[in-house]
Coordinates of C-alpha atoms in Angstrom, one line a residue:
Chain P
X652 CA -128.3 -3.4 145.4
X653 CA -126.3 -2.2 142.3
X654 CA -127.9 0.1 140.4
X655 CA -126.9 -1.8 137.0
X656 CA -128.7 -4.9 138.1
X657 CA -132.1 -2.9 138.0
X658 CA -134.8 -3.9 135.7
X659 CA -136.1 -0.9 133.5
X660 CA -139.2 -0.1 135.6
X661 CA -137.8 -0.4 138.7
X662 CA -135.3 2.6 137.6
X663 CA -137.3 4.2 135.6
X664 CA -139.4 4.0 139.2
X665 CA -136.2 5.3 141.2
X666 CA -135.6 8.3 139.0
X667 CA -139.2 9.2 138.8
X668 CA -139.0 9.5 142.6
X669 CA -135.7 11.4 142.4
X670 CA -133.7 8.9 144.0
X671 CA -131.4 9.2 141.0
X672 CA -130.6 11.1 138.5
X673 CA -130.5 10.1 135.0
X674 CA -126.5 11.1 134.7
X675 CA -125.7 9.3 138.0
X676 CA -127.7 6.0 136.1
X677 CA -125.0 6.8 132.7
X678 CA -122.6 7.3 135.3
X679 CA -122.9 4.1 137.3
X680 CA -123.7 2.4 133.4
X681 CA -120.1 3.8 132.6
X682 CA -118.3 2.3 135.7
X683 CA -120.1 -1.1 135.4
X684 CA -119.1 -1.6 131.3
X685 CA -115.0 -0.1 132.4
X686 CA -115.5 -3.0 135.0
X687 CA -116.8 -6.1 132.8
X688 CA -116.9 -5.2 129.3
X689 CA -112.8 -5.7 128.8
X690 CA -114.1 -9.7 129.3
X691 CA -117.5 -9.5 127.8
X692 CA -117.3 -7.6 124.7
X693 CA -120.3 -6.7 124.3
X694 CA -120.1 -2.8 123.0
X695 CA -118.3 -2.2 119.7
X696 CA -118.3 1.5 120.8
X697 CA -120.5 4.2 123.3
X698 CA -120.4 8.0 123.1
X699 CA -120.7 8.7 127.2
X700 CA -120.5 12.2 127.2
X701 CA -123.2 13.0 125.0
X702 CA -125.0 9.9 127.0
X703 CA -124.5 12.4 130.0
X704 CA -125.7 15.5 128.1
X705 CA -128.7 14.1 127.1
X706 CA -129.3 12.5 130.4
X707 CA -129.2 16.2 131.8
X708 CA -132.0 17.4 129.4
X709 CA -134.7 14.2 129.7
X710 CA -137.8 14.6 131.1
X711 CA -138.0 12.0 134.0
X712 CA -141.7 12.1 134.3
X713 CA -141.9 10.0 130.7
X714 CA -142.1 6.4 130.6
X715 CA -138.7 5.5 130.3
X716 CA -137.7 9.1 130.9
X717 CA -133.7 8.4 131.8
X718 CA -133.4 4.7 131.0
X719 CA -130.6 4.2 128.5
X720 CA -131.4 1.2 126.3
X721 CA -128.4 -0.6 124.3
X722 CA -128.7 -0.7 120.4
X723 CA -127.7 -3.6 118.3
X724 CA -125.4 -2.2 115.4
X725 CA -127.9 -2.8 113.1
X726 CA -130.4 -0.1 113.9
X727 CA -129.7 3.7 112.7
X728 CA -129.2 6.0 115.8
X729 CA -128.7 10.1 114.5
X730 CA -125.6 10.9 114.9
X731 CA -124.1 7.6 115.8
X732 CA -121.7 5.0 113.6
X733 CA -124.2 2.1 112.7
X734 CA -121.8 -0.6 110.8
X735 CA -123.5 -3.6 111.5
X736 CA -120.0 -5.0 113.0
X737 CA -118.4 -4.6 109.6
X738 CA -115.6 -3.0 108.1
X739 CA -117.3 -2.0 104.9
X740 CA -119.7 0.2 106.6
X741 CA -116.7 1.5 108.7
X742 CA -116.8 5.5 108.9
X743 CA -120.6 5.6 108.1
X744 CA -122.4 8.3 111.0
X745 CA -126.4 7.7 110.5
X746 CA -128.3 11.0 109.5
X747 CA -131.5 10.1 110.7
X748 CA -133.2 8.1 113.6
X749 CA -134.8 4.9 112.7
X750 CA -138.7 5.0 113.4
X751 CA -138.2 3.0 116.9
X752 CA -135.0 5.2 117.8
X753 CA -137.6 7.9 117.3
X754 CA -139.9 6.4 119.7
X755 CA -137.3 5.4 122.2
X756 CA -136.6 9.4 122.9
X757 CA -139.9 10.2 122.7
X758 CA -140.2 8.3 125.9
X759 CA -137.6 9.6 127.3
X760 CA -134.7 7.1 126.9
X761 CA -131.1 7.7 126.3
X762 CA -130.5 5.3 123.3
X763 CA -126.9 3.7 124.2
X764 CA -123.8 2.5 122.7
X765 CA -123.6 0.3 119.0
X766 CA -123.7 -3.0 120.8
X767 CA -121.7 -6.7 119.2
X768 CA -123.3 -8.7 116.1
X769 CA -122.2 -11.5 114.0
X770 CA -121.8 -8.8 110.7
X771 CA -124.7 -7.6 108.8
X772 CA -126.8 -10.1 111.6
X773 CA -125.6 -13.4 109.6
X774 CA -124.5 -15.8 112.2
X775 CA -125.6 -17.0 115.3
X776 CA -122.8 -17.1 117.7
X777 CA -121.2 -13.5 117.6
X778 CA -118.0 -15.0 116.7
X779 CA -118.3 -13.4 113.1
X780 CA -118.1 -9.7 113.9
X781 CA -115.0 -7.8 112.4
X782 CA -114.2 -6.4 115.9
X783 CA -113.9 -9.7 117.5
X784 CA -116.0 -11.9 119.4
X785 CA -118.8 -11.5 122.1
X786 CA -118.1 -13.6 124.9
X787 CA -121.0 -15.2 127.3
X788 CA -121.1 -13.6 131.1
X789 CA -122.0 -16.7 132.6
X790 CA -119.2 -18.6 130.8
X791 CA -116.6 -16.9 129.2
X792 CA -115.6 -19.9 127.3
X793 CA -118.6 -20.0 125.6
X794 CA -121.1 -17.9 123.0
X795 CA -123.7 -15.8 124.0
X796 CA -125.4 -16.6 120.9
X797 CA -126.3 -14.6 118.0
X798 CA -126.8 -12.2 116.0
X799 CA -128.1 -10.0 118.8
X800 CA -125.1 -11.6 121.3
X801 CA -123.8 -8.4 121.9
X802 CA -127.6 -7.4 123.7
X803 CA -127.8 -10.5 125.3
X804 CA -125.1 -10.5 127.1
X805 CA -124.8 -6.6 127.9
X806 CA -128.2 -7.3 129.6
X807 CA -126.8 -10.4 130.8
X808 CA -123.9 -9.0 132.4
X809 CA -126.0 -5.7 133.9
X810 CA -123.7 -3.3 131.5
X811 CA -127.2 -2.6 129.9
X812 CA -130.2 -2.5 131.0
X813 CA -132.2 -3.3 128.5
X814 CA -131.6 -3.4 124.7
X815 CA -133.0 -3.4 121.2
X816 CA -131.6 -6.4 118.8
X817 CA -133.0 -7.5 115.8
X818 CA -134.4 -11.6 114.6
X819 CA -134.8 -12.6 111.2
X820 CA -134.3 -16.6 112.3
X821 CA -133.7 -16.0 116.1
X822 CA -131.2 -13.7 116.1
X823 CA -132.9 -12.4 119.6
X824 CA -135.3 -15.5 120.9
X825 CA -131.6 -17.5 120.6
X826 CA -129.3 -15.4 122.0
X827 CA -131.9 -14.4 124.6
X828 CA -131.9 -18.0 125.9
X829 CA -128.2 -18.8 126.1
X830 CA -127.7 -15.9 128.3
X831 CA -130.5 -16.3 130.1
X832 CA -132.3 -13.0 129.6
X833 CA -135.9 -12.4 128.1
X834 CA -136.1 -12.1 124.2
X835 CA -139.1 -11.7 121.9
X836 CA -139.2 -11.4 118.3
X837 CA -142.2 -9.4 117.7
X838 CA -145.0 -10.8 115.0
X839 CA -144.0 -9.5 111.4
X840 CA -145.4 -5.9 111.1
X841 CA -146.0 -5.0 114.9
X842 CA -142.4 -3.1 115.0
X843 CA -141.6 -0.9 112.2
X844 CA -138.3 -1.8 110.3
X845 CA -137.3 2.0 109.1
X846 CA -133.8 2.6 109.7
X847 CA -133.1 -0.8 110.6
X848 CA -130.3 -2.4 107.6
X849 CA -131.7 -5.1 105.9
X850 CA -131.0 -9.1 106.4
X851 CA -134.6 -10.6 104.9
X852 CA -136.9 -7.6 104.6
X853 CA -140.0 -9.9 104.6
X854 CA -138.8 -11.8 107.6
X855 CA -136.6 -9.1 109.8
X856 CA -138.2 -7.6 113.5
X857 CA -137.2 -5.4 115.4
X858 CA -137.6 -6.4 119.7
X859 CA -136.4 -6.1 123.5
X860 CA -133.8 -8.0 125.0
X861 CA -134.9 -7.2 128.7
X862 CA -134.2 -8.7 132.4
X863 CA -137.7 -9.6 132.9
X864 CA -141.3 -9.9 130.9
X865 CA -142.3 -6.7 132.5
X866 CA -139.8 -4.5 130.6
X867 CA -140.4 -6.6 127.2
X868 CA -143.9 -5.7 127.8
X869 CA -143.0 -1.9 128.7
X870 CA -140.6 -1.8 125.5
X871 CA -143.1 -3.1 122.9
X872 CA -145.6 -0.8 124.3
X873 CA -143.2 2.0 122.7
X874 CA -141.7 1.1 119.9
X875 CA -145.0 -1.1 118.7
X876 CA -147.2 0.4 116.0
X877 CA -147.8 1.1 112.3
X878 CA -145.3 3.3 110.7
X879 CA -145.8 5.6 107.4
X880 CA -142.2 4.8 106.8
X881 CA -142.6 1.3 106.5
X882 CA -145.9 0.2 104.2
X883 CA -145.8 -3.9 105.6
X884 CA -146.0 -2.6 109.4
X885 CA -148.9 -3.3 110.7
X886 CA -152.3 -1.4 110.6
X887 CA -152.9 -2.7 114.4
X888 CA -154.2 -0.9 117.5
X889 CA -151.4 -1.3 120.2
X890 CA -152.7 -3.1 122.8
X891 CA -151.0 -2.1 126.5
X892 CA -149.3 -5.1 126.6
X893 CA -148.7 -5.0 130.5
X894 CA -152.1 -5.9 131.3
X895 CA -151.6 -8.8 130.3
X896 CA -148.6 -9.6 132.9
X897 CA -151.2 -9.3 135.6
X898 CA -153.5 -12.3 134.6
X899 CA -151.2 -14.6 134.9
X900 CA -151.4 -18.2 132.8
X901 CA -154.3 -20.0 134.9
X902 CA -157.0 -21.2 131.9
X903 CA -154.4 -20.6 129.2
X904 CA -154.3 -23.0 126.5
X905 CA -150.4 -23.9 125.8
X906 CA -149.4 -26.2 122.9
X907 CA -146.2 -28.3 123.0
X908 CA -144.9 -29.3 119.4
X909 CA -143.8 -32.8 119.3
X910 CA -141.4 -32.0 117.0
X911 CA -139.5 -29.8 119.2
X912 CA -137.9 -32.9 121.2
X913 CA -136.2 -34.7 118.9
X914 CA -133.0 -36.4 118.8
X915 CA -130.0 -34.3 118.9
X916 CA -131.7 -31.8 121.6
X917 CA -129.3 -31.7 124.7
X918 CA -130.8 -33.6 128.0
X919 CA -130.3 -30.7 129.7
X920 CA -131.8 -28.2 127.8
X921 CA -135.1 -31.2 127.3
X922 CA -135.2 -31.3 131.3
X923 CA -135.0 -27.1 132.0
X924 CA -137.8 -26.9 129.5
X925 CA -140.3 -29.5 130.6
X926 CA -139.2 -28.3 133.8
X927 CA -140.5 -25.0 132.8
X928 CA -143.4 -26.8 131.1
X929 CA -144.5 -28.2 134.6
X930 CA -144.2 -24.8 136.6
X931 CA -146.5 -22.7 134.0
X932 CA -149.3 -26.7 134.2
X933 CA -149.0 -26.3 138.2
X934 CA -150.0 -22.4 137.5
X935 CA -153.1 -23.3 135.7
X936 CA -152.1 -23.6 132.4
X937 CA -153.3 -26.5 129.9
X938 CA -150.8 -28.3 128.0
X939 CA -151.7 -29.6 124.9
X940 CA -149.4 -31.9 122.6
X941 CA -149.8 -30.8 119.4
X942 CA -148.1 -31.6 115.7
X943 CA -146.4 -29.1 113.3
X944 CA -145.5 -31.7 110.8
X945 CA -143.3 -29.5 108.6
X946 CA -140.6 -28.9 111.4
X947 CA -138.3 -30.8 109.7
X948 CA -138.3 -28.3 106.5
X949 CA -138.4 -25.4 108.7
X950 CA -134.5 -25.0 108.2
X951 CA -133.8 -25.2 104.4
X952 CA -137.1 -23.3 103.8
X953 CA -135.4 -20.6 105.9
X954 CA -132.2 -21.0 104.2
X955 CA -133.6 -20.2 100.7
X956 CA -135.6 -17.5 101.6
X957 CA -133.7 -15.7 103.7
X958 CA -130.7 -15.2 101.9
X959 CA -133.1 -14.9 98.3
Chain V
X27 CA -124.6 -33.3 96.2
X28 CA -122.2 -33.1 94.0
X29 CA -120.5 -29.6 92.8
X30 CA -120.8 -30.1 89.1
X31 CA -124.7 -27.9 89.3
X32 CA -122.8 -25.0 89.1
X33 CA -118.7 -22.9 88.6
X34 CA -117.6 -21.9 91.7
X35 CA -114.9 -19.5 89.6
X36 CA -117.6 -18.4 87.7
X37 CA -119.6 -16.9 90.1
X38 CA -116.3 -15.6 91.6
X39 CA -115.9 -14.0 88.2
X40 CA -119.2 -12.9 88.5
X41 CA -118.7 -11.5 92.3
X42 CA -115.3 -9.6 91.3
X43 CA -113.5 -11.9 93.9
X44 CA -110.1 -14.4 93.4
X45 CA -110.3 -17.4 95.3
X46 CA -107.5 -19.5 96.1
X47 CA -108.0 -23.3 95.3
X48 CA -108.8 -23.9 98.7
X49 CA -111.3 -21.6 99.1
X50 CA -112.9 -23.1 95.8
X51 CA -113.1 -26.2 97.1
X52 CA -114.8 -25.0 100.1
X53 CA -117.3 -23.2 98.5
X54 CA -118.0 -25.9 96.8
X55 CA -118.9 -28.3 99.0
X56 CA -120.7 -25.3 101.2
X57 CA -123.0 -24.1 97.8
X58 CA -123.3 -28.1 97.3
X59 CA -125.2 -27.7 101.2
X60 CA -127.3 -25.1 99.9
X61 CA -128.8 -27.1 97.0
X62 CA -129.4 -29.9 99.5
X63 CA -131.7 -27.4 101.1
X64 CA -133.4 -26.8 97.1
X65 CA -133.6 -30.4 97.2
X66 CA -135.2 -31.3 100.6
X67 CA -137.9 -28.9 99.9
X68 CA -138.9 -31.3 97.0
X69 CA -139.7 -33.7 98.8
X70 CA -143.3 -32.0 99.9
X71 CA -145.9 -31.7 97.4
X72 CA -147.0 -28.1 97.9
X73 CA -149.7 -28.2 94.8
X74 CA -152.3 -27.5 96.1
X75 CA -150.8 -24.7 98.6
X76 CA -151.7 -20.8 97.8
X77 CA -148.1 -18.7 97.0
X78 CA -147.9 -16.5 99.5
X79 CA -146.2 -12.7 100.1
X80 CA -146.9 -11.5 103.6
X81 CA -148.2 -13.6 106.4
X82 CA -151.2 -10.8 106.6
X83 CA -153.2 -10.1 104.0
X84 CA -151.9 -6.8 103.4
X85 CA -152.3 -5.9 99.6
X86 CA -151.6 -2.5 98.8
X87 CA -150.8 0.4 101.4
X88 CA -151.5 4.0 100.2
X89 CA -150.6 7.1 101.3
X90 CA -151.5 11.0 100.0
X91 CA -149.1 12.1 97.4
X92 CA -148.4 15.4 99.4
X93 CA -144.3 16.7 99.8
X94 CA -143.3 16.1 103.1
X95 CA -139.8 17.2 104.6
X96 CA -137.0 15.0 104.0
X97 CA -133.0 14.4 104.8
X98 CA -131.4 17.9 104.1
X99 CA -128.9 17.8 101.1
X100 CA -126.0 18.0 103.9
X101 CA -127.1 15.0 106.0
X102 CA -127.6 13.0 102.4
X103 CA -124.3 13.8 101.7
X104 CA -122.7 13.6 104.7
X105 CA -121.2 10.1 104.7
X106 CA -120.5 10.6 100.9
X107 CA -116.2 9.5 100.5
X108 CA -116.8 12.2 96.9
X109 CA -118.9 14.7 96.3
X110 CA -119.7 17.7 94.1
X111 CA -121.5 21.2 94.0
X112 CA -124.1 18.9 95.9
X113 CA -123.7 15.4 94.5
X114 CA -122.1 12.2 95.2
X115 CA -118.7 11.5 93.0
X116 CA -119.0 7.6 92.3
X117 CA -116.7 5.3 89.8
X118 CA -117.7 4.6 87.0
X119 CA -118.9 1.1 86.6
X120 CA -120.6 0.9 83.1
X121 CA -119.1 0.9 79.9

């Protein structure tokens, strides 16, 4: 098996046991993105040599010790260019970490490369970066979705293993989906925004774009947690949100809005969802119709306020 | 909706931008969506809803007024295009 096809804590598992080192998992990183990102597009840049000097210093025995994660062009790495795929901010070298950067190396990852957006994170299709367009691994005819299309499809494509995007109106949960890769926009206050630039302030999240549930789970267990830096994160313990992974969905309680299958929705997409619907009833879940009746404002409400 | 509710070349004026007649007529129509949005949002009677400002009821957050260390004057500066015996050199934009 390729390396780059890993999930994060089955490497992070491989170079705990010292069957790799952290700069052979940049290395092999390196090779993969020279290999596929000249079609994908997914990295606006990536600075591999200090990748590999800071791969030589980590301490393997921390919980993503030597896992390099991707980061969206929106989020503030030290020392890095963060221009949120625009030419205004072009030039501009971060001075500081943002709060979940911070956490990242705490843990002992290698935060990696200024990864494809639609600029400033308005769009949903990463056609609207200044460097030119993301394109989706599966299909390179089509979008990988936005704004975070870049870490989709860097995850998508194994030329990342994991990756930290940001949502305001599904700018991971969307692009997440059209790639096929596991997305989750945090609840409002769970991730602390410092150092991420702005879209909506009272609507923006930081959160994983990972292979599987089990390294969203291992991700928001770091970068989770109230932040002095930022007075609306939340004043929450931190749950270990793996343990949850192991209970599986037998007796959960799962509600299906109505709303959600309206006209327009593409067969396809109606028949992989109920499809998906059926596997989690025949694992013991309970599905419950249920009404959100103000669906159908959902979007302008989101248009006014997120732009306001 | 129609684009009379507001001057797309005033708010161009406004913005600092020139717009080609094209363009205006684009933005016109696209800002003419927007106020669509105002105007589907009418249709709900929301008086008897709470306003709201954060989804938790979060209300003030304090912290002790002690220093703590900051960016260094070098790192603040460091992206600065100007500067000056330790400030940033900006244009000057009021009269």
């Amino acid at each position: 098996m390729e390396i780059t096809s890993l999930a994060v804590h089955d490497l992070q598992a491989l170079i705990r046991a010292g069957q790799i080192s952290p700069k052979e998992v940049i290395e092999a990183l390196g090779r993969r993105i020279e290999e596929v990102d000249p079609l994908v597009h997914g990295y606006l840049s990536y600075d591999f040599d200090r990748a590999i000097s800071e791969a030589q210093q980590v301490d393997v025995r921390l919980p993503l010790g030597g896992v390099p994660i991707s980061i969206k062009d929106v989020i503030n790495v030290k020392g890095d260019p963060c221009g949120c795929a625009s030419k205004i901010l072009q030039g501009y070298i971060a001075p500081y970490d943002a709060t979940v950067i911070a956490k990242l190396r705490a843990a002992g990852a290698i935060p990696f490369g200024r990864v494809n957006m639609d600029e400033f994170a308005m769009g949903s299709s990463t056609e609207n970066s200044a460097f030119g367009p993301t394109r989706n691994p599966w299909d390179l005819t089509r979008i990988p979705g936005g704004s975070s299309g870049g870490c989709a499809a860097v995850v998508a494509a194994d030329e990342g293993f994991a990756a930290l995007g940001s949502d305001t109106g599904g700018s991971i949960r969307q692009p997440a989906a059209l790639c096929g890769r596991v997305g989750l926009k945090p609840t409002y206050g769970r991730v602390s925004r410092y150092g991420l630039v702005a879209f909506a302030s009272s609507l923006d999240q930081i959160g994983p774009i990972t292979k599987d549930v089990r390294d969203a789970a291992i991700l928001m267990n770091i970068v989770a947690g109230p932040d002095k830096f930022d007075s609306t994160s939340l004043d929450d313990e931190v749950p270990d949100f793996t343990v949850a992974l192991e209970k599986g969905v037998k007796g959960l309680k799962l509600g299906l809005p109505k709303e959600y299958f309206i006209e327009g929705l593409d067969s396809e997409v109606e028949k992989t969802v109920r499809t998906a619907v059926a596997n989690l009833e025949s694992l013991g879940a309970e599905v419950v119709e249920i009404s959100l009746p103000h669906t159908e404002f959902a979007l302008s409400t989101y248009y006014i306020i997120a732009p306001a | 909706m129609s684009s009379k509710n507001f001057d797309v070349e005033y708010v161009a004026d406004l913005a600092r931008i020139k717009l080609t007649p094209d363009e205006i007529k684009t933005f016109e129509s696209q800002l003419g969506q927007v106020l669509q949005h105002v105007a589907k949002l009418n249709e709900i009677d929301v008086s008897r809803v709470e306003p709201m400002a954060h989804s938790f009821a979060i209300y003030n957050v304090f912290r002790e007024d002690e220093t703590r260390p900051s960016l260094d004057r070098e790192a603040a500066l460091s992206n600065a295009p100007h500067q000056a015996q330790g400030l940033f050199i900006v244009t000057k934009v009021v009269e």
